[in-house]
CSV table of C-alpha atoms and ligand atoms in Angstrom, one decimal:
chain,number,residue,atom,x,y,z
A,1,MET,CA,-18.3,-11.0,-81.0
A,2,SER,CA,-20.0,-8.4,-78.7
A,3,ALA,CA,-19.5,-8.3,-75.0
A,4,SER,CA,-22.4,-9.5,-72.9
A,5,VAL,CA,-23.3,-7.9,-69.5
A,6,VAL,CA,-25.9,-9.5,-67.1
A,7,VAL,CA,-27.4,-7.2,-64.4
A,8,VAL,CA,-28.9,-9.2,-61.5
A,9,GLY,CA,-31.6,-7.3,-59.9
A,10,ALA,CA,-33.7,-4.5,-61.7
A,11,GLY,CA,-34.3,-2.2,-58.7
A,12,TYR,CA,-33.1,1.5,-58.6
A,13,ALA,CA,-29.4,0.5,-58.9
A,14,GLY,CA,-29.8,-2.3,-61.4
A,15,VAL,CA,-32.0,-0.3,-63.8
A,16,MET,CA,-29.8,2.7,-63.7
A,17,ALA,CA,-26.7,0.5,-64.5
A,18,ALA,CA,-28.3,-1.4,-67.2
A,19,ASN,CA,-29.7,1.6,-69.1
A,20,ARG,CA,-26.5,3.6,-68.8
A,21,ILE,CA,-24.3,0.7,-70.2
A,22,ARG,CA,-26.9,0.1,-73.0
A,23,SER,CA,-26.9,3.8,-73.8
A,24,ARG,CA,-23.2,4.2,-73.9
A,25,SER,CA,-22.2,1.1,-75.6
A,26,GLU,CA,-24.8,0.1,-78.1
A,27,ASP,CA,-22.7,-3.0,-79.3
A,28,THR,CA,-23.0,-4.5,-75.9
A,29,ARG,CA,-25.7,-7.2,-75.2
A,30,VAL,CA,-27.2,-6.3,-71.8
A,31,ILE,CA,-29.5,-8.9,-70.1
A,32,VAL,CA,-31.4,-7.8,-66.9
A,33,VAL,CA,-32.7,-10.7,-64.7
A,34,ASN,CA,-35.3,-9.9,-62.0
A,35,PRO,CA,-37.9,-12.0,-60.4
A,36,ARG,CA,-40.9,-9.7,-60.9
A,37,PRO,CA,-42.2,-8.6,-64.3
A,38,ALA,CA,-42.6,-4.9,-63.4
A,39,PHE,CA,-40.3,-2.3,-61.6
A,40,VAL,CA,-41.0,-1.9,-58.0
A,41,GLU,CA,-40.9,1.5,-56.6
A,42,ARG,CA,-39.9,0.5,-53.1
A,43,ILE,CA,-39.8,4.0,-52.0
A,44,ARG,CA,-43.7,4.0,-52.3
A,45,LEU,CA,-44.4,0.8,-50.7
A,46,HIS,CA,-46.0,2.4,-47.7
A,47,GLN,CA,-48.3,4.1,-50.1
A,48,LEU,CA,-49.3,0.8,-51.7
A,49,VAL,CA,-50.7,-0.3,-48.2
A,50,THR,CA,-53.2,2.7,-48.2
A,51,GLY,CA,-53.8,2.8,-51.9
A,52,SER,CA,-52.4,6.0,-52.8
A,53,SER,CA,-49.9,4.3,-55.3
A,54,ASP,CA,-49.5,0.8,-56.8
A,55,ALA,CA,-45.7,1.2,-56.5
A,56,THR,CA,-45.1,-0.7,-59.6
A,57,ILE,CA,-44.3,0.7,-63.2
A,58,PRO,CA,-44.2,-1.6,-66.4
A,59,PHE,CA,-40.5,-2.3,-67.4
A,60,GLU,CA,-41.3,-1.1,-70.8
A,61,ARG,CA,-41.5,2.4,-69.3
A,62,VAL,CA,-38.3,1.9,-67.4
A,63,LEU,CA,-35.9,-0.1,-69.3
A,64,HIS,CA,-33.9,1.0,-72.4
A,65,PRO,CA,-35.5,-0.7,-75.5
A,66,GLY,CA,-32.3,-2.2,-76.4
A,67,LEU,CA,-32.0,-4.4,-73.3
A,68,GLU,CA,-33.2,-8.1,-72.8
A,69,LEU,CA,-35.3,-8.7,-69.6
A,70,ARG,CA,-35.4,-12.3,-68.2
A,71,VAL,CA,-38.1,-12.7,-65.6
A,72,GLY,CA,-36.4,-15.1,-63.1
A,73,THR,CA,-34.3,-15.5,-60.0
A,74,VAL,CA,-30.6,-16.1,-60.0
A,75,GLU,CA,-29.9,-19.1,-57.9
A,76,ARG,CA,-26.0,-19.0,-58.2
A,77,ILE,CA,-23.3,-17.1,-59.7
A,78,ASP,CA,-20.0,-19.0,-60.8
A,79,ALA,CA,-17.5,-16.4,-61.1
A,80,LYS,CA,-14.8,-19.0,-62.4
A,81,ASP,CA,-16.8,-19.8,-65.4
A,82,ASN,CA,-18.5,-16.3,-65.7
A,83,THR,CA,-22.0,-18.0,-65.7
A,84,ILE,CA,-25.2,-17.6,-63.7
A,85,ALA,CA,-27.7,-20.3,-63.0
A,86,LEU,CA,-31.3,-19.2,-62.9
A,87,SER,CA,-34.0,-21.1,-60.8
A,88,ASP,CA,-35.7,-22.6,-64.0
A,89,GLY,CA,-32.3,-24.2,-64.7
A,90,GLU,CA,-31.3,-21.8,-67.5
A,91,LEU,CA,-27.6,-21.0,-67.6
A,92,LEU,CA,-26.4,-17.6,-68.7
A,93,ARG,CA,-22.8,-16.5,-69.6
A,94,TYR,CA,-21.4,-13.0,-68.9
A,95,ASP,CA,-18.2,-11.2,-69.7
A,96,HIS,CA,-19.3,-8.6,-66.8
A,97,LEU,CA,-22.0,-9.0,-64.1
A,98,VAL,CA,-23.6,-6.2,-62.2
A,99,TYR,CA,-25.0,-7.3,-58.6
A,100,ALA,CA,-27.7,-5.4,-57.6
A,101,VAL,CA,-30.1,-7.5,-55.5
A,102,GLY,CA,-31.1,-5.0,-53.0
A,103,SER,CA,-32.2,-5.8,-49.5
A,104,THR,CA,-35.2,-7.3,-47.7
A,105,ASP,CA,-36.6,-7.1,-44.2
A,106,ARG,CA,-35.0,-8.8,-41.3
A,107,ARG,CA,-37.0,-11.0,-39.0
A,108,ASP,CA,-34.5,-13.1,-37.0
A,109,HIS,CA,-33.9,-10.4,-34.3
A,110,ILE,CA,-37.5,-10.4,-32.6
A,111,PRO,CA,-39.2,-13.6,-31.5
A,112,GLY,CA,-42.6,-14.0,-33.4
A,113,ALA,CA,-41.6,-11.6,-36.1
A,114,SER,CA,-41.5,-14.3,-38.8
A,115,GLU,CA,-44.9,-15.8,-37.9
A,116,HIS,CA,-46.9,-12.6,-36.8
A,117,ALA,CA,-45.4,-9.5,-38.2
A,118,PHE,CA,-46.2,-7.6,-41.5
A,119,SER,CA,-43.8,-5.4,-43.4
A,120,VAL,CA,-43.6,-2.8,-46.2
A,121,SER,CA,-40.1,-3.8,-47.2
A,122,GLU,CA,-41.0,-5.8,-50.4
A,123,LEU,CA,-44.0,-5.6,-52.8
A,124,GLU,CA,-45.6,-9.0,-51.7
A,125,GLN,CA,-45.2,-8.0,-48.1
A,126,ALA,CA,-46.9,-4.5,-48.7
A,127,HIS,CA,-49.8,-6.3,-50.5
A,128,LEU,CA,-50.3,-8.8,-47.6
A,129,LEU,CA,-50.3,-5.9,-45.0
A,130,ARG,CA,-53.0,-4.0,-47.3
A,131,LEU,CA,-55.2,-7.1,-47.6
A,132,ARG,CA,-54.8,-7.7,-43.7
A,133,LEU,CA,-55.8,-4.1,-42.8
A,134,ARG,CA,-58.8,-4.2,-45.2
A,135,ALA,CA,-60.1,-7.5,-43.6
A,136,LEU,CA,-59.7,-6.4,-39.9
A,137,PRO,CA,-62.8,-4.8,-38.2
A,138,ARG,CA,-62.6,-1.2,-36.9
A,139,PRO,CA,-61.7,0.3,-34.7
A,140,LEU,CA,-58.3,-1.2,-35.1
A,141,ALA,CA,-54.8,-1.1,-33.1
A,142,VAL,CA,-51.6,-1.3,-35.3
A,143,THR,CA,-48.1,-1.3,-34.0
A,144,VAL,CA,-45.3,-0.1,-36.1
A,145,ILE,CA,-41.9,-1.2,-34.8
A,146,GLY,CA,-39.0,0.9,-35.8
A,147,GLY,CA,-38.5,4.7,-35.5
A,148,GLY,CA,-36.4,5.2,-38.7
A,149,LEU,CA,-37.7,6.8,-41.8
A,150,THR,CA,-39.7,3.8,-43.0
A,151,GLY,CA,-41.4,3.3,-39.6
A,152,ILE,CA,-42.3,6.9,-39.5
A,153,GLU,CA,-43.5,7.1,-43.0
A,154,THR,CA,-45.6,4.0,-42.6
A,155,ALA,CA,-47.1,5.1,-39.1
A,156,ALA,CA,-48.1,8.5,-40.7
A,157,GLU,CA,-49.6,7.0,-43.9
A,158,LEU,CA,-51.8,4.6,-41.9
A,159,ALA,CA,-53.0,7.1,-39.4
A,160,GLU,CA,-53.7,9.8,-42.0
A,161,ASN,CA,-55.6,7.3,-44.2
A,162,ASP,CA,-58.0,5.9,-41.6
A,163,PRO,CA,-58.9,7.6,-38.4
A,164,GLU,CA,-60.3,4.4,-37.1
A,165,ILE,CA,-56.8,2.8,-36.9
A,166,ALA,CA,-55.0,3.7,-33.6
A,167,VAL,CA,-51.3,3.7,-34.7
A,168,THR,CA,-48.6,3.1,-32.1
A,169,LEU,CA,-44.9,3.7,-33.3
A,170,VAL,CA,-42.4,1.9,-30.9
A,171,SER,CA,-38.7,2.7,-31.2
A,172,ASP,CA,-35.9,1.6,-29.1
A,173,THR,CA,-34.0,4.8,-30.1
A,174,PRO,CA,-35.2,8.3,-30.3
A,175,VAL,CA,-37.7,8.6,-33.5
A,176,ALA,CA,-35.7,10.0,-36.5
A,177,GLN,CA,-32.6,10.1,-34.5
A,178,THR,CA,-30.3,11.0,-37.5
A,179,LEU,CA,-32.1,14.3,-37.9
A,180,PRO,CA,-31.3,17.4,-36.1
A,181,PRO,CA,-33.7,18.2,-33.0
A,182,ARG,CA,-35.8,20.9,-34.8
A,183,THR,CA,-36.6,18.6,-37.6
A,184,ARG,CA,-37.2,15.6,-35.1
A,185,ARG,CA,-39.6,18.1,-33.2
A,186,LYS,CA,-41.5,19.0,-36.2
A,187,ILE,CA,-41.9,15.2,-37.1
A,188,LEU,CA,-43.2,14.3,-33.7
A,189,THR,CA,-45.6,17.1,-33.6
A,190,THR,CA,-47.0,16.0,-37.1
A,191,LEU,CA,-47.3,12.4,-35.9
A,192,ALA,CA,-49.1,13.5,-32.8
A,193,ALA,CA,-51.4,15.7,-34.9
A,194,LEU,CA,-52.2,12.6,-37.0
A,195,GLY,CA,-53.1,10.5,-33.8
A,196,VAL,CA,-50.0,8.4,-33.8
A,197,THR,CA,-48.8,7.4,-30.2
A,198,VAL,CA,-45.1,7.4,-30.0
A,199,THR,CA,-43.1,5.4,-27.5
A,200,GLU,CA,-39.3,5.9,-27.6
A,201,GLY,CA,-36.7,4.0,-25.8
A,202,ASP,CA,-38.9,0.7,-25.7
A,203,ARG,CA,-37.4,-2.4,-27.2
A,204,VAL,CA,-39.8,-5.1,-28.5
A,205,ALA,CA,-39.2,-8.4,-27.0
A,206,GLU,CA,-41.7,-10.5,-28.7
A,207,ILE,CA,-44.5,-10.4,-31.3
A,208,ALA,CA,-47.6,-12.7,-30.9
A,209,GLU,CA,-51.2,-12.8,-32.3
A,210,GLY,CA,-52.9,-9.8,-31.2
A,211,LYS,CA,-50.0,-8.4,-29.1
A,212,VAL,CA,-46.6,-6.9,-28.8
A,213,THR,CA,-44.5,-7.4,-25.5
A,214,LEU,CA,-42.0,-4.9,-24.6
A,215,ALA,CA,-38.7,-5.7,-22.9
A,216,ASP,CA,-40.0,-4.2,-19.7
A,217,GLY,CA,-43.0,-6.6,-19.7
A,218,ARG,CA,-45.5,-4.2,-20.9
A,219,ILE,CA,-48.0,-5.6,-23.4
A,220,LEU,CA,-49.5,-3.5,-26.2
A,221,GLN,CA,-52.7,-4.7,-27.8
A,222,SER,CA,-51.9,-4.9,-31.6
A,223,ASP,CA,-54.4,-6.3,-34.2
A,224,CYS,CA,-51.7,-5.9,-36.7
A,225,THR,CA,-48.1,-5.5,-36.3
A,226,VAL,CA,-45.7,-3.9,-38.8
A,227,LEU,CA,-41.9,-4.3,-38.8
A,228,ALA,CA,-39.9,-1.4,-40.0
A,229,THR,CA,-36.6,-2.2,-38.2
A,230,SER,CA,-33.4,-3.1,-40.0
A,231,PHE,CA,-32.8,-4.6,-43.5
A,232,ALA,CA,-31.2,-8.0,-44.2
A,233,PHE,CA,-29.6,-9.0,-47.6
A,234,PRO,CA,-30.2,-11.8,-50.2
A,235,ASP,CA,-27.6,-14.4,-49.6
A,236,LEU,CA,-26.7,-15.0,-53.3
A,237,ALA,CA,-23.3,-13.7,-53.0
A,238,ARG,CA,-22.5,-15.8,-50.1
A,239,ARG,CA,-23.8,-19.0,-51.4
A,240,SER,CA,-22.1,-18.3,-54.7
A,241,GLY,CA,-18.6,-18.2,-52.7
A,242,LEU,CA,-18.1,-14.4,-53.4
A,243,GLU,CA,-16.4,-12.2,-50.8
A,244,VAL,CA,-19.1,-10.8,-48.4
A,245,ASP,CA,-19.3,-8.9,-44.9
A,246,ALA,CA,-20.9,-10.4,-41.9
A,247,GLU,CA,-24.3,-9.6,-43.1
A,248,GLY,CA,-23.9,-11.1,-46.5
A,249,ARG,CA,-23.3,-8.0,-48.6
A,250,LEU,CA,-20.9,-8.3,-51.5
A,251,LEU,CA,-17.7,-6.7,-50.7
A,252,VAL,CA,-16.4,-4.1,-53.2
A,253,ASP,CA,-13.4,-1.9,-53.6
A,254,ALA,CA,-14.0,1.9,-54.5
A,255,THR,CA,-14.5,1.3,-58.1
A,256,LEU,CA,-17.4,-1.1,-57.0
A,257,THR,CA,-15.5,-4.2,-58.2
A,258,SER,CA,-16.0,-7.3,-56.1
A,259,LEU,CA,-13.1,-8.2,-54.1
A,260,GLY,CA,-11.6,-11.5,-55.7
A,261,ALA,CA,-14.0,-11.5,-58.8
A,262,PRO,CA,-12.9,-8.7,-61.2
A,263,SER,CA,-15.6,-9.3,-63.6
A,264,ILE,CA,-18.3,-8.6,-61.0
A,265,VAL,CA,-19.3,-5.1,-59.9
A,266,GLY,CA,-21.9,-4.4,-57.2
A,267,ALA,CA,-24.2,-1.4,-56.5
A,268,GLY,CA,-27.2,-0.5,-54.1
A,269,ASP,CA,-28.1,-2.0,-50.9
A,270,ALA,CA,-26.6,-5.2,-51.4
A,271,VAL,CA,-22.9,-4.2,-51.4
A,272,ALA,CA,-20.5,-2.9,-48.8
A,273,GLY,CA,-17.4,-0.7,-50.0
A,274,PRO,CA,-14.3,0.2,-48.2
A,275,PRO,CA,-15.3,2.1,-44.8
A,276,ASP,CA,-12.8,5.0,-45.3
A,277,GLU,CA,-13.9,5.8,-49.0
A,278,LEU,CA,-17.6,4.7,-48.9
A,279,GLY,CA,-18.4,4.3,-45.3
A,280,HIS,CA,-20.6,7.3,-45.3
A,281,LEU,CA,-23.1,5.6,-47.7
A,282,ARG,CA,-26.6,5.2,-46.2
A,283,MET,CA,-28.7,2.4,-47.8
A,284,SER,CA,-31.0,4.3,-49.9
A,285,CYS,CA,-32.3,4.9,-53.3
A,286,GLN,CA,-30.5,8.2,-53.2
A,287,ALA,CA,-27.3,6.1,-53.1
A,288,ALA,CA,-28.4,3.2,-55.2
A,289,LEU,CA,-28.9,5.5,-58.4
A,290,PRO,CA,-25.3,7.0,-58.5
A,291,MET,CA,-23.8,3.6,-57.5
A,292,GLY,CA,-25.7,1.9,-60.4
A,293,ALA,CA,-24.5,4.7,-62.8
A,294,HIS,CA,-20.9,4.3,-61.4
A,295,ALA,CA,-21.0,0.6,-61.5
A,296,ALA,CA,-22.0,1.1,-65.3
A,297,ASP,CA,-18.9,3.3,-65.9
A,298,THR,CA,-16.6,0.7,-64.2
A,299,VAL,CA,-17.9,-1.9,-66.6
A,300,LEU,CA,-17.8,0.5,-69.6
A,301,ALA,CA,-14.2,1.4,-68.7
A,302,ARG,CA,-13.1,-2.2,-68.7
A,303,LEU,CA,-15.0,-2.8,-72.0
A,304,GLY,CA,-13.1,0.2,-73.5
A,305,GLY,CA,-9.7,-0.9,-72.1
A,306,THR,CA,-9.3,1.8,-69.5
A,307,GLU,CA,-8.9,1.9,-65.9
A,308,PRO,CA,-12.1,2.4,-63.7
A,309,THR,CA,-12.0,5.2,-61.4
A,310,PRO,CA,-13.2,5.3,-57.7
A,311,LEU,CA,-16.8,6.2,-56.7
A,312,SER,CA,-17.3,9.6,-55.2
A,313,LEU,CA,-20.7,10.1,-53.9
A,314,GLY,CA,-22.3,12.7,-51.7
A,315,PHE,CA,-25.9,13.0,-50.3
A,316,VAL,CA,-28.2,15.9,-51.0
A,317,GLY,CA,-31.0,15.4,-48.3
A,318,GLN,CA,-33.4,13.2,-46.4
A,319,CYS,CA,-37.0,13.0,-47.5
A,320,ILE,CA,-39.7,11.9,-45.3
A,321,SER,CA,-43.4,11.7,-46.2
A,322,LEU,CA,-45.8,12.2,-43.3
A,323,GLY,CA,-49.0,11.0,-44.9
A,324,ARG,CA,-50.1,12.6,-48.3
A,325,ARG,CA,-50.4,16.2,-47.2
A,326,ARG,CA,-47.2,16.9,-45.1
A,327,GLY,CA,-43.6,15.8,-45.2
A,328,ALA,CA,-40.0,17.0,-44.4
A,329,PHE,CA,-37.1,17.5,-46.6
A,330,GLN,CA,-33.7,17.9,-44.5
A,331,PRO,CA,-30.8,19.2,-46.6
A,332,THR,CA,-27.7,17.3,-45.8
A,333,ARG,CA,-24.0,17.9,-46.5
A,334,ALA,CA,-22.2,15.4,-48.8
A,335,ASP,CA,-21.4,13.2,-45.9
A,336,ASP,CA,-25.2,13.1,-45.0
A,337,SER,CA,-24.9,15.2,-42.0
A,338,PRO,CA,-27.7,17.9,-41.6
A,339,ALA,CA,-27.1,21.3,-43.3
A,340,TRP,CA,-29.7,23.8,-43.2
A,341,PRO,CA,-33.1,23.8,-41.6
A,342,ALA,CA,-35.6,21.3,-43.0
A,343,ILE,CA,-38.5,22.3,-45.3
A,344,THR,CA,-41.5,20.8,-43.6
A,345,GLY,CA,-45.3,20.8,-43.8
A,346,ARG,CA,-47.2,20.9,-47.2
A,347,VAL,CA,-44.1,22.3,-49.1
A,348,GLY,CA,-42.2,19.4,-47.6
A,349,ALA,CA,-44.8,16.9,-48.9
A,350,LEU,CA,-44.6,18.4,-52.4
A,351,VAL,CA,-40.6,18.1,-52.3
A,352,LYS,CA,-40.9,14.5,-51.2
A,353,GLU,CA,-43.3,13.7,-54.1
A,354,GLN,CA,-41.2,15.6,-56.5
A,355,VAL,CA,-38.1,13.5,-55.4
A,356,CYS,CA,-39.9,10.3,-55.9
A,357,ALA,CA,-41.0,11.3,-59.4
A,358,THR,CA,-37.6,12.6,-60.5
A,359,THR,CA,-36.0,9.4,-59.0
A,360,VAL,CA,-37.8,7.4,-61.9
A,361,GLN,CA,-36.8,10.0,-64.5
A,362,PHE,CA,-33.2,9.8,-63.4
A,363,MET,CA,-32.9,6.1,-64.1
A,364,THR,CA,-35.0,6.1,-67.2
A,365,LYS,CA,-34.8,9.3,-69.3
A,366,GLN,CA,-31.5,10.7,-68.0
A,367,ALA,CA,-29.9,7.4,-67.7
A,368,THR,CA,-30.9,6.1,-71.4
A,369,ARG,CA,-29.5,9.5,-72.6
A,370,GLY,CA,-26.3,9.0,-70.6
A,371,ALA,CA,-26.9,12.4,-69.0
A,372,TYR,CA,-27.3,11.5,-65.3
A,373,ARG,CA,-24.9,13.2,-62.9
A,374,TRP,CA,-24.6,13.3,-59.1
A,375,ARG,CA,-23.1,15.1,-56.2
A,376,ARG,CA,-19.5,14.3,-55.5
A,377,GLY,CA,-18.4,12.8,-52.2
A,378,PRO,CA,-17.1,14.5,-49.0
A,379,ARG,CA,-13.5,13.5,-49.6
B,401,FAD,C1,-41.2,1.9,-47.7
B,401,FAD,C2,-39.8,2.3,-48.0
B,401,FAD,C3,-39.6,3.6,-48.2
B,401,FAD,C4,-38.2,4.0,-48.6
B,401,FAD,N1,-38.0,5.4,-48.8
B,401,FAD,C5,-37.0,5.8,-49.3
B,401,FAD,C6,-36.7,7.2,-49.5
B,401,FAD,O1,-37.6,8.1,-49.3
B,401,FAD,N2,-35.4,7.5,-50.0
B,401,FAD,C7,-34.4,6.7,-50.3
B,401,FAD,O2,-33.4,7.2,-50.6
B,401,FAD,N3,-34.6,5.4,-49.9
B,401,FAD,C8,-35.8,5.0,-49.5
B,401,FAD,N4,-36.0,3.4,-49.2
B,401,FAD,C9,-34.9,2.6,-49.4
B,401,FAD,C10,-34.9,2.2,-50.8
B,401,FAD,O3,-36.1,1.6,-51.3
B,401,FAD,C11,-33.7,1.1,-51.0
B,401,FAD,O4,-32.5,1.5,-50.4
B,401,FAD,C12,-33.6,0.9,-52.6
B,401,FAD,O5,-34.6,0.3,-52.9
B,401,FAD,C13,-32.1,0.2,-52.8
B,401,FAD,O6,-32.1,0.1,-54.3
B,401,FAD,P1,-31.4,-1.3,-54.9
B,401,FAD,O7,-31.6,-1.0,-56.4
B,401,FAD,O8,-30.2,-1.6,-54.1
B,401,FAD,O9,-32.4,-2.5,-54.4
B,401,FAD,P2,-34.0,-2.9,-54.8
B,401,FAD,O10,-34.7,-1.6,-55.2
B,401,FAD,O11,-34.3,-3.6,-53.6
B,401,FAD,O12,-33.9,-3.8,-56.0
B,401,FAD,C14,-33.2,-5.1,-56.0
B,401,FAD,C15,-33.8,-5.9,-57.0
B,401,FAD,O13,-33.0,-7.1,-57.1
B,401,FAD,C16,-34.1,-8.1,-57.2
B,401,FAD,N5,-33.4,-9.4,-56.7
B,401,FAD,C17,-33.2,-9.8,-55.5
B,401,FAD,N6,-32.7,-11.1,-55.5
B,401,FAD,C18,-32.5,-11.5,-56.8
B,401,FAD,C19,-32.0,-12.6,-57.4
B,401,FAD,N7,-31.5,-13.7,-56.7
B,401,FAD,N8,-32.0,-12.7,-58.7
B,401,FAD,C20,-32.5,-11.7,-59.5
B,401,FAD,N9,-33.0,-10.5,-58.9
B,401,FAD,C21,-33.0,-10.4,-57.7
B,401,FAD,C22,-35.3,-7.7,-56.3
B,401,FAD,O14,-36.4,-8.5,-56.6
B,401,FAD,C23,-35.5,-6.3,-56.8
B,401,FAD,O15,-36.1,-6.0,-58.0
B,401,FAD,C24,-37.3,3.1,-48.8
B,401,FAD,C25,-37.4,1.7,-48.6
B,401,FAD,C26,-38.8,1.4,-48.1
B,401,FAD,C27,-39.0,-0.1,-47.9
């Protein structure tokens, strides 16, 4: 009887893993379980808010035709019985399982965030934000909280798209702090040119209807507040009794195999590897794709009776869109530290758009041909 592999989560990591397994092992039955009936291009969700992309692609265009798709949510993984339970009551058996459930936004760290903040972290949240912004009368004050790449991209997108939106970007750290000073200056100059007010070193103490209160007591009027701070993780692994870190990410070894559950491998945002081997991995689609491919290789090795190898993964760059007409591409070393000067301005925007497009090609055309390769890691 042919082996069966269940892939839980059809984001970047899950689609890559499923396509690669199916294309390299035609006898293997591969079932993909995902709550939404279409692939979500999370890296374009800030574009969905302004309408320059709908950030979804039909699964027929993304998944290998030999795969089976179940639209549903996995409620529990039983690693002893090798079964999963879906929320509609269906039970599926697996020989190998790929855990690739991604991440979501975190709301427990700022009072009022759950009730009053919007986000671009997930499809439904981005749609809600789009509807809210369309409904509010102009002129309008929007506060984006978080000076990382998602916050910057969201602030720039909103400001460029509608000059009647006054965008304030609030960050408790320097904006784009992972980038070198020259790239940061360029980003700050572009944000200023788009009309975004940036406040650095300000912690948000509370979000309420119509306002944001900073830790020093200042109040910002905010008709709409967007959270772009840290990510949280689905608690599927934790509630299934698998080994997880303090944040609920599945703990894996360097082959991406779950600690304590050898028939489960993990990939993407939802897993944490050994710090000395995989500690440099930033949560990103850039890491999720090769992790998905390597998770597939680990499963394929076990199916073929060979020993899986440790993942070696290096970064290439950091890409930031600053609206539709400007952007920045910061080349990095394999360990994600900045290498050469960034490409910025219009060319930076073209590079970013090209990266978004090739990301989909990597996990579809290249993965289904089994041809996908990636940069090796720093060690
Ligand atoms: C606005 C925005 C812009 C970004 N820009 C970039 C960028 O430019 N470059 C970059 O590298 N990264 C970027 N990122 C980060 C990137 O999107 C994530 O790191 C990436 O999506 C992680 O891929 P993943 O496959 O692990 O998870 P995801 O893409 O989140 O996919 C996880 C999938 O699992 C499904 N799932 C969850 N729970 C279950 C369950 N119980 N049962 C079944 N399925 C489940 C989810 O619905 C989802 O489909 C951006 C993120 C955002 C929000």
